[in-house]
């Protein structure tokens, strides 16, 4: 397995998580602002963490239909695929990761008003763990 970076894209912030070297556990990193510096900040994170594959979440509606968020995530995916080459960049269905993250934070005792500060990267952890589990070599 390779070291993975997960991104939960958002209009204001992108949640970020990184796996350990065996890709058996994902750990949150500080969410990044979705601004003109996002790609440069992600490139630096990929280099600093020695990431070999970037997993970009692709939000779709429960019905399976694409939304404005889906299109924005697709644009980020395309941008990163070019900007981070030769690092592999893939997409992964991230339906309900934010809901799961909010539940996990609540169960961990994080106050609801503080969820916003943590939910993006917590969702990236869930996304990344789901991807890693789905790609484990037997």
mmCIF file of N, CA and C in Angstrom:
data_model
loop_
_atom_site.group_PDB
_atom_site.id
_atom_site.type_symbol
_atom_site.label_atom_id
_atom_site.label_comp_id
_atom_site.label_asym_id
_atom_site.label_seq_id
_atom_site.Cartn_x
_atom_site.Cartn_y
_atom_site.Cartn_z
ATOM 1 N N UNK A 1 0.853 -1.180 0.000
ATOM 2 C CA UNK A 1 0.000 0.000 0.000
ATOM 3 C C UNK A 1 0.893 1.236 0.000
ATOM 4 N N UNK A 2 0.354 2.341 -0.421
ATOM 5 C CA UNK A 2 1.096 3.590 -0.486
ATOM 6 C C UNK A 2 0.503 4.602 0.482
ATOM 7 N N UNK A 3 1.232 5.647 0.751
ATOM 8 C CA UNK A 3 0.730 6.718 1.615
ATOM 9 C C UNK A 3 -0.271 7.549 0.843
ATOM 10 N N UNK A 4 -1.435 7.785 1.455
ATOM 11 C CA UNK A 4 -2.545 8.456 0.798
ATOM 12 C C UNK A 4 -2.869 9.792 1.459
ATOM 13 N N UNK A 5 -3.342 10.726 0.650
ATOM 14 C CA UNK A 5 -3.867 12.001 1.125
ATOM 15 C C UNK A 5 -5.318 12.067 0.689
ATOM 16 N N UNK A 6 -6.225 12.304 1.615
ATOM 17 C CA UNK A 6 -7.640 12.432 1.295
ATOM 18 C C UNK A 6 -8.077 13.878 1.375
ATOM 19 N N UNK A 7 -8.939 14.269 0.445
ATOM 20 C CA UNK A 7 -9.454 15.635 0.402
ATOM 21 C C UNK A 7 -10.977 15.586 0.344
ATOM 22 N N UNK A 8 -11.618 16.240 1.302
ATOM 23 C CA UNK A 8 -13.063 16.416 1.292
ATOM 24 C C UNK A 8 -13.310 17.840 0.795
ATOM 25 N N UNK A 9 -13.586 18.004 -0.513
ATOM 26 C CA UNK A 9 -13.677 19.355 -1.071
ATOM 27 C C UNK A 9 -14.907 20.107 -0.588
ATOM 28 N N UNK A 10 -14.727 21.401 -0.400
ATOM 29 C CA UNK A 10 -15.829 22.270 -0.007
ATOM 30 C C UNK A 10 -15.659 23.640 -0.615
ATOM 31 N N UNK A 11 -16.719 24.429 -0.603
ATOM 32 C CA UNK A 11 -16.641 25.753 -1.208
ATOM 33 C C UNK A 11 -15.818 26.727 -0.370
ATOM 34 N N UNK A 12 -15.799 26.532 0.948
ATOM 35 C CA UNK A 12 -15.026 27.415 1.834
ATOM 36 C C UNK A 12 -13.736 26.777 2.325
ATOM 37 N N UNK A 13 -13.825 25.479 2.655
ATOM 38 C CA UNK A 13 -12.679 24.751 3.197
ATOM 39 C C UNK A 13 -12.635 23.360 2.584
ATOM 40 N N UNK A 14 -11.430 22.808 2.535
ATOM 41 C CA UNK A 14 -11.255 21.413 2.137
ATOM 42 C C UNK A 14 -10.714 20.666 3.345
ATOM 43 N N UNK A 15 -11.432 19.619 3.736
ATOM 44 C CA UNK A 15 -10.932 18.762 4.789
ATOM 45 C C UNK A 15 -9.781 17.936 4.247
ATOM 46 N N UNK A 16 -8.804 17.643 5.116
ATOM 47 C CA UNK A 16 -7.610 16.932 4.680
ATOM 48 C C UNK A 16 -7.256 15.864 5.707
ATOM 49 N N UNK A 17 -6.846 14.706 5.193
ATOM 50 C CA UNK A 17 -6.376 13.618 6.049
ATOM 51 C C UNK A 17 -5.251 12.891 5.320
ATOM 52 N N UNK A 18 -4.388 12.247 6.106
ATOM 53 C CA UNK A 18 -3.254 11.512 5.554
ATOM 54 C C UNK A 18 -3.190 10.156 6.255
ATOM 55 N N UNK A 19 -2.845 9.122 5.490
ATOM 56 C CA UNK A 19 -2.687 7.806 6.099
ATOM 57 C C UNK A 19 -1.262 7.616 6.600
ATOM 58 N N UNK A 20 -1.111 6.594 7.425
ATOM 59 C CA UNK A 20 0.235 6.172 7.795
ATOM 60 C C UNK A 20 0.856 5.473 6.582
ATOM 61 N N UNK A 21 2.094 5.050 6.701
ATOM 62 C CA UNK A 21 2.806 4.450 5.560
ATOM 63 C C UNK A 21 2.166 3.148 5.063
ATOM 64 N N UNK A 22 1.494 2.433 5.934
ATOM 65 C CA UNK A 22 0.839 1.186 5.533
ATOM 66 C C UNK A 22 -0.583 1.413 5.038
ATOM 67 N N UNK A 23 -1.038 2.644 5.083
ATOM 68 C CA UNK A 23 -2.403 3.010 4.686
ATOM 69 C C UNK A 23 -3.441 2.209 5.470
ATOM 70 N N UNK A 24 -3.158 1.989 6.748
ATOM 71 C CA UNK A 24 -4.102 1.266 7.596
ATOM 72 C C UNK A 24 -4.892 2.201 8.499
ATOM 73 N N UNK A 25 -4.387 3.412 8.682
ATOM 74 C CA UNK A 25 -5.071 4.398 9.532
ATOM 75 C C UNK A 25 -4.953 5.775 8.885
ATOM 76 N N UNK A 26 -6.016 6.567 9.012
ATOM 77 C CA UNK A 26 -6.017 7.932 8.489
ATOM 78 C C UNK A 26 -6.060 8.917 9.642
ATOM 79 N N UNK A 27 -5.345 10.015 9.473
ATOM 80 C CA UNK A 27 -5.231 11.032 10.513
ATOM 81 C C UNK A 27 -5.601 12.394 9.933
ATOM 82 N N UNK A 28 -6.400 13.185 10.664
ATOM 83 C CA UNK A 28 -6.787 14.497 10.144
ATOM 84 C C UNK A 28 -5.618 15.471 10.148
ATOM 85 N N UNK A 29 -5.649 16.348 9.202
ATOM 86 C CA UNK A 29 -4.760 17.500 9.148
ATOM 87 C C UNK A 29 -5.660 18.725 9.159
ATOM 88 N N UNK A 30 -5.087 19.877 9.401
ATOM 89 C CA UNK A 30 -5.882 21.110 9.416
ATOM 90 C C UNK A 30 -6.545 21.314 8.054
ATOM 91 N N UNK A 31 -7.822 21.686 8.088
ATOM 92 C CA UNK A 31 -8.540 21.979 6.848
ATOM 93 C C UNK A 31 -7.864 23.154 6.154
ATOM 94 N N UNK A 32 -7.910 23.141 4.829
ATOM 95 C CA UNK A 32 -7.308 24.206 4.030
ATOM 96 C C UNK A 32 -8.400 25.079 3.440
ATOM 97 N N UNK A 33 -8.140 26.366 3.382
ATOM 98 C CA UNK A 33 -9.089 27.306 2.796
ATOM 99 C C UNK A 33 -9.152 27.070 1.292
ATOM 100 N N UNK A 34 -10.358 27.051 0.753
ATOM 101 C CA UNK A 34 -10.560 26.886 -0.695
ATOM 102 C C UNK A 34 -10.389 28.238 -1.368
ATOM 103 N N UNK A 35 -9.144 28.587 -1.611
ATOM 104 C CA UNK A 35 -8.845 29.884 -2.234
ATOM 105 C C UNK A 35 -7.793 29.692 -3.320
ATOM 106 N N UNK A 36 -7.230 30.780 -3.789
ATOM 107 C CA UNK A 36 -6.249 30.722 -4.877
ATOM 108 C C UNK A 36 -4.982 29.967 -4.479
ATOM 109 N N UNK A 37 -4.713 29.805 -3.194
ATOM 110 C CA UNK A 37 -3.516 29.110 -2.723
ATOM 111 C C UNK A 37 -3.741 27.619 -2.459
ATOM 112 N N UNK A 38 -4.966 27.140 -2.675
ATOM 113 C CA UNK A 38 -5.294 25.762 -2.329
ATOM 114 C C UNK A 38 -4.377 24.754 -3.029
ATOM 115 N N UNK A 39 -4.210 24.871 -4.312
ATOM 116 C CA UNK A 39 -3.395 23.893 -5.048
ATOM 117 C C UNK A 39 -1.953 23.927 -4.565
ATOM 118 N N UNK A 40 -1.397 25.114 -4.359
ATOM 119 C CA UNK A 40 -0.020 25.227 -3.863
ATOM 120 C C UNK A 40 0.099 24.622 -2.467
ATOM 121 N N UNK A 41 -0.898 24.866 -1.619
ATOM 122 C CA UNK A 41 -0.871 24.293 -0.267
ATOM 123 C C UNK A 41 -0.970 22.771 -0.305
ATOM 124 N N UNK A 42 -1.797 22.240 -1.201
ATOM 125 C CA UNK A 42 -1.905 20.783 -1.340
ATOM 126 C C UNK A 42 -0.622 20.186 -1.907
ATOM 127 N N UNK A 43 -0.008 20.864 -2.861
ATOM 128 C CA UNK A 43 1.263 20.390 -3.427
ATOM 129 C C UNK A 43 2.330 20.305 -2.331
ATOM 130 N N UNK A 44 2.387 21.311 -1.488
ATOM 131 C CA UNK A 44 3.358 21.330 -0.393
ATOM 132 C C UNK A 44 3.076 20.184 0.595
ATOM 133 N N UNK A 45 1.808 19.956 0.885
ATOM 134 C CA UNK A 45 1.421 18.875 1.793
ATOM 135 C C UNK A 45 1.784 17.509 1.201
ATOM 136 N N UNK A 46 1.557 17.329 -0.084
ATOM 137 C CA UNK A 46 1.922 16.080 -0.761
ATOM 138 C C UNK A 46 3.424 15.840 -0.639
ATOM 139 N N UNK A 47 4.207 16.878 -0.843
ATOM 140 C CA UNK A 47 5.669 16.742 -0.729
ATOM 141 C C UNK A 47 6.096 16.496 0.708
ATOM 142 N N UNK A 48 5.578 17.286 1.643
ATOM 143 C CA UNK A 48 5.972 17.158 3.052
ATOM 144 C C UNK A 48 5.613 15.794 3.634
ATOM 145 N N UNK A 49 4.462 15.267 3.240
ATOM 146 C CA UNK A 49 3.976 13.995 3.796
ATOM 147 C C UNK A 49 4.401 12.786 2.950
ATOM 148 N N UNK A 50 5.115 13.047 1.848
ATOM 149 C CA UNK A 50 5.575 11.987 0.940
ATOM 150 C C UNK A 50 4.412 11.113 0.467
ATOM 151 N N UNK A 51 3.370 11.775 0.000
ATOM 152 C CA UNK A 51 2.150 11.126 -0.465
ATOM 153 C C UNK A 51 2.362 10.588 -1.877
ATOM 154 N N UNK A 52 1.829 9.383 -2.124
ATOM 155 C CA UNK A 52 1.949 8.759 -3.431
ATOM 156 C C UNK A 52 0.630 8.724 -4.198
ATOM 157 N N UNK A 53 -0.475 8.976 -3.507
ATOM 158 C CA UNK A 53 -1.788 8.982 -4.160
ATOM 159 C C UNK A 53 -2.705 9.947 -3.413
ATOM 160 N N UNK A 54 -3.398 10.790 -4.164
ATOM 161 C CA UNK A 54 -4.352 11.748 -3.600
ATOM 162 C C UNK A 54 -5.763 11.280 -3.949
ATOM 163 N N UNK A 55 -6.618 11.214 -2.937
ATOM 164 C CA UNK A 55 -8.004 10.769 -3.110
ATOM 165 C C UNK A 55 -8.913 11.982 -2.895
ATOM 166 N N UNK A 56 -9.579 12.402 -3.954
ATOM 167 C CA UNK A 56 -10.478 13.554 -3.896
ATOM 168 C C UNK A 56 -11.905 13.037 -3.767
ATOM 169 N N UNK A 57 -12.595 13.479 -2.737
ATOM 170 C CA UNK A 57 -13.983 13.080 -2.543
ATOM 171 C C UNK A 57 -14.867 13.626 -3.647
ATOM 172 N N UNK A 58 -15.828 12.821 -4.048
ATOM 173 C CA UNK A 58 -16.785 13.234 -5.086
ATOM 174 C C UNK A 58 -18.187 13.146 -4.506
ATOM 175 N N UNK A 59 -18.739 14.281 -4.095
ATOM 176 C CA UNK A 59 -20.075 14.275 -3.498
ATOM 177 C C UNK A 59 -21.158 14.174 -4.569
ATOM 178 N N UNK A 60 -22.023 13.216 -4.401
ATOM 179 C CA UNK A 60 -23.199 13.110 -5.262
ATOM 180 C C UNK A 60 -24.425 13.008 -4.355
ATOM 181 N N UNK A 61 -25.581 13.340 -4.898
ATOM 182 C CA UNK A 61 -26.815 13.248 -4.122
ATOM 183 C C UNK A 61 -27.107 11.786 -3.811
ATOM 184 N N UNK A 62 -27.898 11.541 -2.786
ATOM 185 C CA UNK A 62 -28.265 10.166 -2.439
ATOM 186 C C UNK A 62 -28.914 9.445 -3.612
ATOM 187 N N UNK A 63 -29.576 10.203 -4.479
ATOM 188 C CA UNK A 63 -30.217 9.632 -5.662
ATOM 189 C C UNK A 63 -29.188 9.210 -6.713
ATOM 190 N N UNK A 64 -27.944 9.652 -6.529
ATOM 191 C CA UNK A 64 -26.907 9.371 -7.519
ATOM 192 C C UNK A 64 -26.720 10.489 -8.518
ATOM 193 N N UNK A 65 -27.566 11.510 -8.440
ATOM 194 C CA UNK A 65 -27.467 12.638 -9.361
ATOM 195 C C UNK A 65 -26.319 13.564 -8.974
ATOM 196 N N UNK A 66 -25.742 14.186 -9.994
ATOM 197 C CA UNK A 66 -24.690 15.166 -9.749
ATOM 198 C C UNK A 66 -25.296 16.476 -9.290
ATOM 199 N N UNK A 67 -24.510 17.213 -8.499
ATOM 200 C CA UNK A 67 -24.938 18.507 -7.969
ATOM 201 C C UNK A 67 -23.867 19.542 -8.301
ATOM 202 N N UNK A 68 -24.099 20.769 -7.889
ATOM 203 C CA UNK A 68 -23.082 21.811 -8.062
ATOM 204 C C UNK A 68 -21.810 21.420 -7.317
ATOM 205 N N UNK A 69 -21.949 20.826 -6.144
ATOM 206 C CA UNK A 69 -20.781 20.376 -5.380
ATOM 207 C C UNK A 69 -20.014 19.289 -6.130
ATOM 208 N N UNK A 70 -20.738 18.426 -6.830
ATOM 209 C CA UNK A 70 -20.096 17.378 -7.630
ATOM 210 C C UNK A 70 -19.242 18.023 -8.711
ATOM 211 N N UNK A 71 -19.798 18.992 -9.396
ATOM 212 C CA UNK A 71 -19.062 19.659 -10.474
ATOM 213 C C UNK A 71 -17.829 20.386 -9.933
ATOM 214 N N UNK A 72 -17.951 21.018 -8.766
ATOM 215 C CA UNK A 72 -16.794 21.693 -8.167
ATOM 216 C C UNK A 72 -15.713 20.687 -7.775
ATOM 217 N N UNK A 73 -16.115 19.541 -7.238
ATOM 218 C CA UNK A 73 -15.154 18.500 -6.879
ATOM 219 C C UNK A 73 -14.480 17.944 -8.135
ATOM 220 N N UNK A 74 -15.245 17.796 -9.223
ATOM 221 C CA UNK A 74 -14.666 17.320 -10.482
ATOM 222 C C UNK A 74 -13.619 18.305 -11.007
ATOM 223 N N UNK A 75 -13.906 19.599 -10.887
ATOM 224 C CA UNK A 75 -12.944 20.622 -11.319
ATOM 225 C C UNK A 75 -11.666 20.552 -10.487
ATOM 226 N N UNK A 76 -11.816 20.403 -9.173
ATOM 227 C CA UNK A 76 -10.641 20.277 -8.307
ATOM 228 C C UNK A 76 -9.846 19.033 -8.678
ATOM 229 N N UNK A 77 -10.523 17.927 -8.904
ATOM 230 C CA UNK A 77 -9.865 16.689 -9.317
ATOM 231 C C UNK A 77 -9.041 16.908 -10.581
ATOM 232 N N UNK A 78 -9.641 17.510 -11.601
ATOM 233 C CA UNK A 78 -8.941 17.752 -12.874
ATOM 234 C C UNK A 78 -7.726 18.656 -12.666
ATOM 235 N N UNK A 79 -7.897 19.712 -11.874
ATOM 236 C CA UNK A 79 -6.795 20.633 -11.599
ATOM 237 C C UNK A 79 -5.646 19.918 -10.898
ATOM 238 N N UNK A 80 -5.986 19.127 -9.869
ATOM 239 C CA UNK A 80 -4.946 18.425 -9.105
ATOM 240 C C UNK A 80 -4.259 17.341 -9.924
ATOM 241 N N UNK A 81 -5.010 16.667 -10.791
ATOM 242 C CA UNK A 81 -4.414 15.628 -11.631
ATOM 243 C C UNK A 81 -3.277 16.205 -12.473
ATOM 244 N N UNK A 82 -3.467 17.428 -12.949
ATOM 245 C CA UNK A 82 -2.406 18.081 -13.725
ATOM 246 C C UNK A 82 -1.325 18.682 -12.854
ATOM 247 N N UNK A 83 -1.719 19.320 -11.771
ATOM 248 C CA UNK A 83 -0.773 20.055 -10.930
ATOM 249 C C UNK A 83 0.122 19.156 -10.083
ATOM 250 N N UNK A 84 -0.345 17.964 -9.747
ATOM 251 C CA UNK A 84 0.416 17.090 -8.847
ATOM 252 C C UNK A 84 1.146 15.963 -9.567
ATOM 253 N N UNK A 85 1.013 15.884 -10.883
ATOM 254 C CA UNK A 85 1.686 14.817 -11.638
ATOM 255 C C UNK A 85 3.176 14.825 -11.313
ATOM 256 N N UNK A 86 3.770 13.679 -11.107
ATOM 257 C CA UNK A 86 3.332 12.328 -11.433
ATOM 258 C C UNK A 86 2.569 11.624 -10.300
ATOM 259 N N UNK A 87 2.236 12.335 -9.231
ATOM 260 C CA UNK A 87 1.456 11.732 -8.148
ATOM 261 C C UNK A 87 0.077 11.367 -8.703
ATOM 262 N N UNK A 88 -0.374 10.160 -8.383
ATOM 263 C CA UNK A 88 -1.675 9.689 -8.851
ATOM 264 C C UNK A 88 -2.777 10.411 -8.082
ATOM 265 N N UNK A 89 -3.811 10.849 -8.799
ATOM 266 C CA UNK A 89 -4.970 11.514 -8.201
ATOM 267 C C UNK A 89 -6.210 10.748 -8.653
ATOM 268 N N UNK A 90 -7.035 10.339 -7.687
ATOM 269 C CA UNK A 90 -8.245 9.567 -7.987
ATOM 270 C C UNK A 90 -9.431 10.206 -7.287
ATOM 271 N N UNK A 91 -10.647 9.818 -7.707
ATOM 272 C CA UNK A 91 -11.865 10.283 -7.047
ATOM 273 C C UNK A 91 -12.516 9.107 -6.329
ATOM 274 N N UNK A 92 -13.277 9.434 -5.260
ATOM 275 C CA UNK A 92 -13.957 8.413 -4.471
ATOM 276 C C UNK A 92 -15.278 8.984 -3.984
ATOM 277 N N UNK A 93 -16.325 8.195 -4.086
ATOM 278 C CA UNK A 93 -17.656 8.605 -3.649
ATOM 279 C C UNK A 93 -17.618 8.921 -2.153
ATOM 280 N N UNK A 94 -18.041 10.099 -1.804
ATOM 281 C CA UNK A 94 -17.974 10.512 -0.394
ATOM 282 C C UNK A 94 -19.351 10.762 0.200
ATOM 283 N N UNK A 95 -20.378 10.151 -0.369
ATOM 284 C CA UNK A 95 -21.726 10.338 0.179
ATOM 285 C C UNK A 95 -21.761 10.041 1.667
ATOM 286 N N UNK A 96 -22.371 10.924 2.401
ATOM 287 C CA UNK A 96 -22.640 10.790 3.835
ATOM 288 C C UNK A 96 -21.409 10.869 4.734
ATOM 289 N N UNK A 97 -20.230 11.176 4.209
ATOM 290 C CA UNK A 97 -19.061 11.264 5.100
ATOM 291 C C UNK A 97 -19.193 12.419 6.076
ATOM 292 N N UNK A 98 -19.760 13.538 5.648
ATOM 293 C CA UNK A 98 -19.925 14.671 6.570
ATOM 294 C C UNK A 98 -20.912 14.334 7.676
ATOM 295 N N UNK A 99 -21.969 13.604 7.336
ATOM 296 C CA UNK A 99 -22.946 13.187 8.342
ATOM 297 C C UNK A 99 -22.275 12.241 9.335
ATOM 298 N N UNK A 100 -21.514 11.273 8.824
ATOM 299 C CA UNK A 100 -20.792 10.345 9.702
ATOM 300 C C UNK A 100 -19.809 11.100 10.585
ATOM 301 N N UNK A 101 -19.128 12.091 10.013
ATOM 302 C CA UNK A 101 -18.152 12.870 10.777
ATOM 303 C C UNK A 101 -18.831 13.636 11.906
ATOM 304 N N UNK A 102 -19.980 14.240 11.622
ATOM 305 C CA UNK A 102 -20.701 14.973 12.663
ATOM 306 C C UNK A 102 -21.138 14.045 13.787
ATOM 307 N N UNK A 103 -21.602 12.866 13.439
ATOM 308 C CA UNK A 103 -22.000 11.889 14.459
ATOM 309 C C UNK A 103 -20.803 11.473 15.306
ATOM 310 N N UNK A 104 -19.686 11.215 14.654
ATOM 311 C CA UNK A 104 -18.478 10.801 15.378
ATOM 312 C C UNK A 104 -17.998 11.900 16.323
ATOM 313 N N UNK A 105 -18.044 13.140 15.851
ATOM 314 C CA UNK A 105 -17.628 14.247 16.707
ATOM 315 C C UNK A 105 -18.556 14.385 17.907
ATOM 316 N N UNK A 106 -19.851 14.231 17.682
ATOM 317 C CA UNK A 106 -20.812 14.317 18.784
ATOM 318 C C UNK A 106 -20.569 13.200 19.795
ATOM 319 N N UNK A 107 -20.320 11.988 19.304
ATOM 320 C CA UNK A 107 -20.054 10.854 20.192
ATOM 321 C C UNK A 107 -18.751 11.047 20.960
ATOM 322 N N UNK A 108 -17.820 11.788 20.370
ATOM 323 C CA UNK A 108 -16.542 12.043 21.028
ATOM 324 C C UNK A 108 -16.635 13.200 22.020
ATOM 325 N N UNK A 109 -17.814 13.825 22.105
ATOM 326 C CA UNK A 109 -18.013 14.888 23.070
ATOM 327 C C UNK A 109 -17.677 16.278 22.567
ATOM 328 N N UNK A 110 -17.445 16.427 21.269
ATOM 329 C CA UNK A 110 -17.170 17.755 20.711
ATOM 330 C C UNK A 110 -18.484 18.516 20.648
ATOM 331 N N UNK A 111 -18.496 19.723 21.183
ATOM 332 C CA UNK A 111 -19.708 20.531 21.210
ATOM 333 C C UNK A 111 -20.140 20.896 19.798
ATOM 334 N N UNK A 112 -21.436 20.945 19.576
ATOM 335 C CA UNK A 112 -21.992 21.209 18.246
ATOM 336 C C UNK A 112 -21.432 22.479 17.627
ATOM 337 N N UNK A 113 -21.245 23.511 18.428
ATOM 338 C CA UNK A 113 -20.744 24.774 17.868
ATOM 339 C C UNK A 113 -19.301 24.655 17.401
ATOM 340 N N UNK A 114 -18.582 23.638 17.880
ATOM 341 C CA UNK A 114 -17.191 23.431 17.472
ATOM 342 C C UNK A 114 -17.056 22.451 16.309
ATOM 343 N N UNK A 115 -18.164 21.843 15.882
ATOM 344 C CA UNK A 115 -18.110 20.872 14.786
ATOM 345 C C UNK A 115 -17.529 21.468 13.514
ATOM 346 N N UNK A 116 -17.909 22.712 13.203
ATOM 347 C CA UNK A 116 -17.466 23.341 11.960
ATOM 348 C C UNK A 116 -15.947 23.336 11.845
ATOM 349 N N UNK A 117 -15.255 23.499 12.967
ATOM 350 C CA UNK A 117 -13.794 23.541 12.949
ATOM 351 C C UNK A 117 -13.166 22.177 12.687
ATOM 352 N N UNK A 118 -13.922 21.102 12.866
ATOM 353 C CA UNK A 118 -13.354 19.762 12.767
ATOM 354 C C UNK A 118 -14.005 18.868 11.725
ATOM 355 N N UNK A 119 -15.239 19.164 11.327
ATOM 356 C CA UNK A 119 -15.998 18.225 10.509
ATOM 357 C C UNK A 119 -15.376 17.990 9.139
ATOM 358 N N UNK A 120 -14.766 18.996 8.525
ATOM 359 C CA UNK A 120 -14.205 18.822 7.184
ATOM 360 C C UNK A 120 -13.092 17.779 7.172
ATOM 361 N N UNK A 121 -12.151 17.901 8.103
ATOM 362 C CA UNK A 121 -11.052 16.938 8.137
ATOM 363 C C UNK A 121 -11.499 15.589 8.703
ATOM 364 N N UNK A 122 -12.494 15.592 9.593
ATOM 365 C CA UNK A 122 -13.042 14.320 10.074
ATOM 366 C C UNK A 122 -13.700 13.573 8.908
ATOM 367 N N UNK A 123 -14.386 14.291 8.033
ATOM 368 C CA UNK A 123 -14.988 13.674 6.846
ATOM 369 C C UNK A 123 -13.901 13.147 5.914
ATOM 370 N N UNK A 124 -12.786 13.873 5.804
ATOM 371 C CA UNK A 124 -11.668 13.407 4.973
ATOM 372 C C UNK A 124 -11.078 12.118 5.533
ATOM 373 N N UNK A 125 -11.024 11.989 6.860
ATOM 374 C CA UNK A 125 -10.544 10.754 7.484
ATOM 375 C C UNK A 125 -11.448 9.587 7.083
ATOM 376 N N UNK A 126 -12.756 9.777 7.178
ATOM 377 C CA UNK A 126 -13.708 8.714 6.837
ATOM 378 C C UNK A 126 -13.581 8.344 5.364
ATOM 379 N N UNK A 127 -13.533 9.347 4.508
ATOM 380 C CA UNK A 127 -13.360 9.126 3.070
ATOM 381 C C UNK A 127 -12.102 8.305 2.797
ATOM 382 N N UNK A 128 -11.012 8.692 3.418
ATOM 383 C CA UNK A 128 -9.726 8.040 3.174
ATOM 384 C C UNK A 128 -9.705 6.612 3.717
ATOM 385 N N UNK A 129 -10.280 6.412 4.878
ATOM 386 C CA UNK A 129 -10.342 5.055 5.436
ATOM 387 C C UNK A 129 -11.208 4.152 4.562
ATOM 388 N N UNK A 130 -12.334 4.689 4.068
ATOM 389 C CA UNK A 130 -13.186 3.910 3.168
ATOM 390 C C UNK A 130 -12.434 3.537 1.894
ATOM 391 N N UNK A 131 -11.712 4.486 1.332
ATOM 392 C CA UNK A 131 -10.930 4.213 0.118
ATOM 393 C C UNK A 131 -9.857 3.156 0.397
ATOM 394 N N UNK A 132 -9.110 3.332 1.472
ATOM 395 C CA UNK A 132 -8.027 2.393 1.787
ATOM 396 C C UNK A 132 -8.564 0.985 2.018
ATOM 397 N N UNK A 133 -9.671 0.887 2.745
ATOM 398 C CA UNK A 133 -10.268 -0.429 2.998
ATOM 399 C C UNK A 133 -10.748 -1.080 1.708
ATOM 400 N N UNK A 134 -11.236 -0.275 0.777
ATOM 401 C CA UNK A 134 -11.709 -0.802 -0.497
ATOM 402 C C UNK A 134 -10.596 -1.186 -1.447
ATOM 403 N N UNK A 135 -9.360 -0.786 -1.123
ATOM 404 C CA UNK A 135 -8.229 -1.059 -2.018
ATOM 405 C C UNK A 135 -7.119 -1.860 -1.357
ATOM 406 N N UNK A 136 -7.411 -2.488 -0.252
ATOM 407 C CA UNK A 136 -6.409 -3.328 0.407
ATOM 408 C C UNK A 136 -6.127 -4.543 -0.432
ATOM 409 N N UNK A 137 -4.859 -4.864 -0.507
ATOM 410 C CA UNK A 137 -4.475 -6.092 -1.210
ATOM 411 C C UNK A 137 -4.625 -7.262 -0.249
ATOM 412 N N UNK A 138 -5.270 -8.301 -0.714
ATOM 413 C CA UNK A 138 -5.496 -9.479 0.140
ATOM 414 C C UNK A 138 -4.282 -10.364 0.187
#
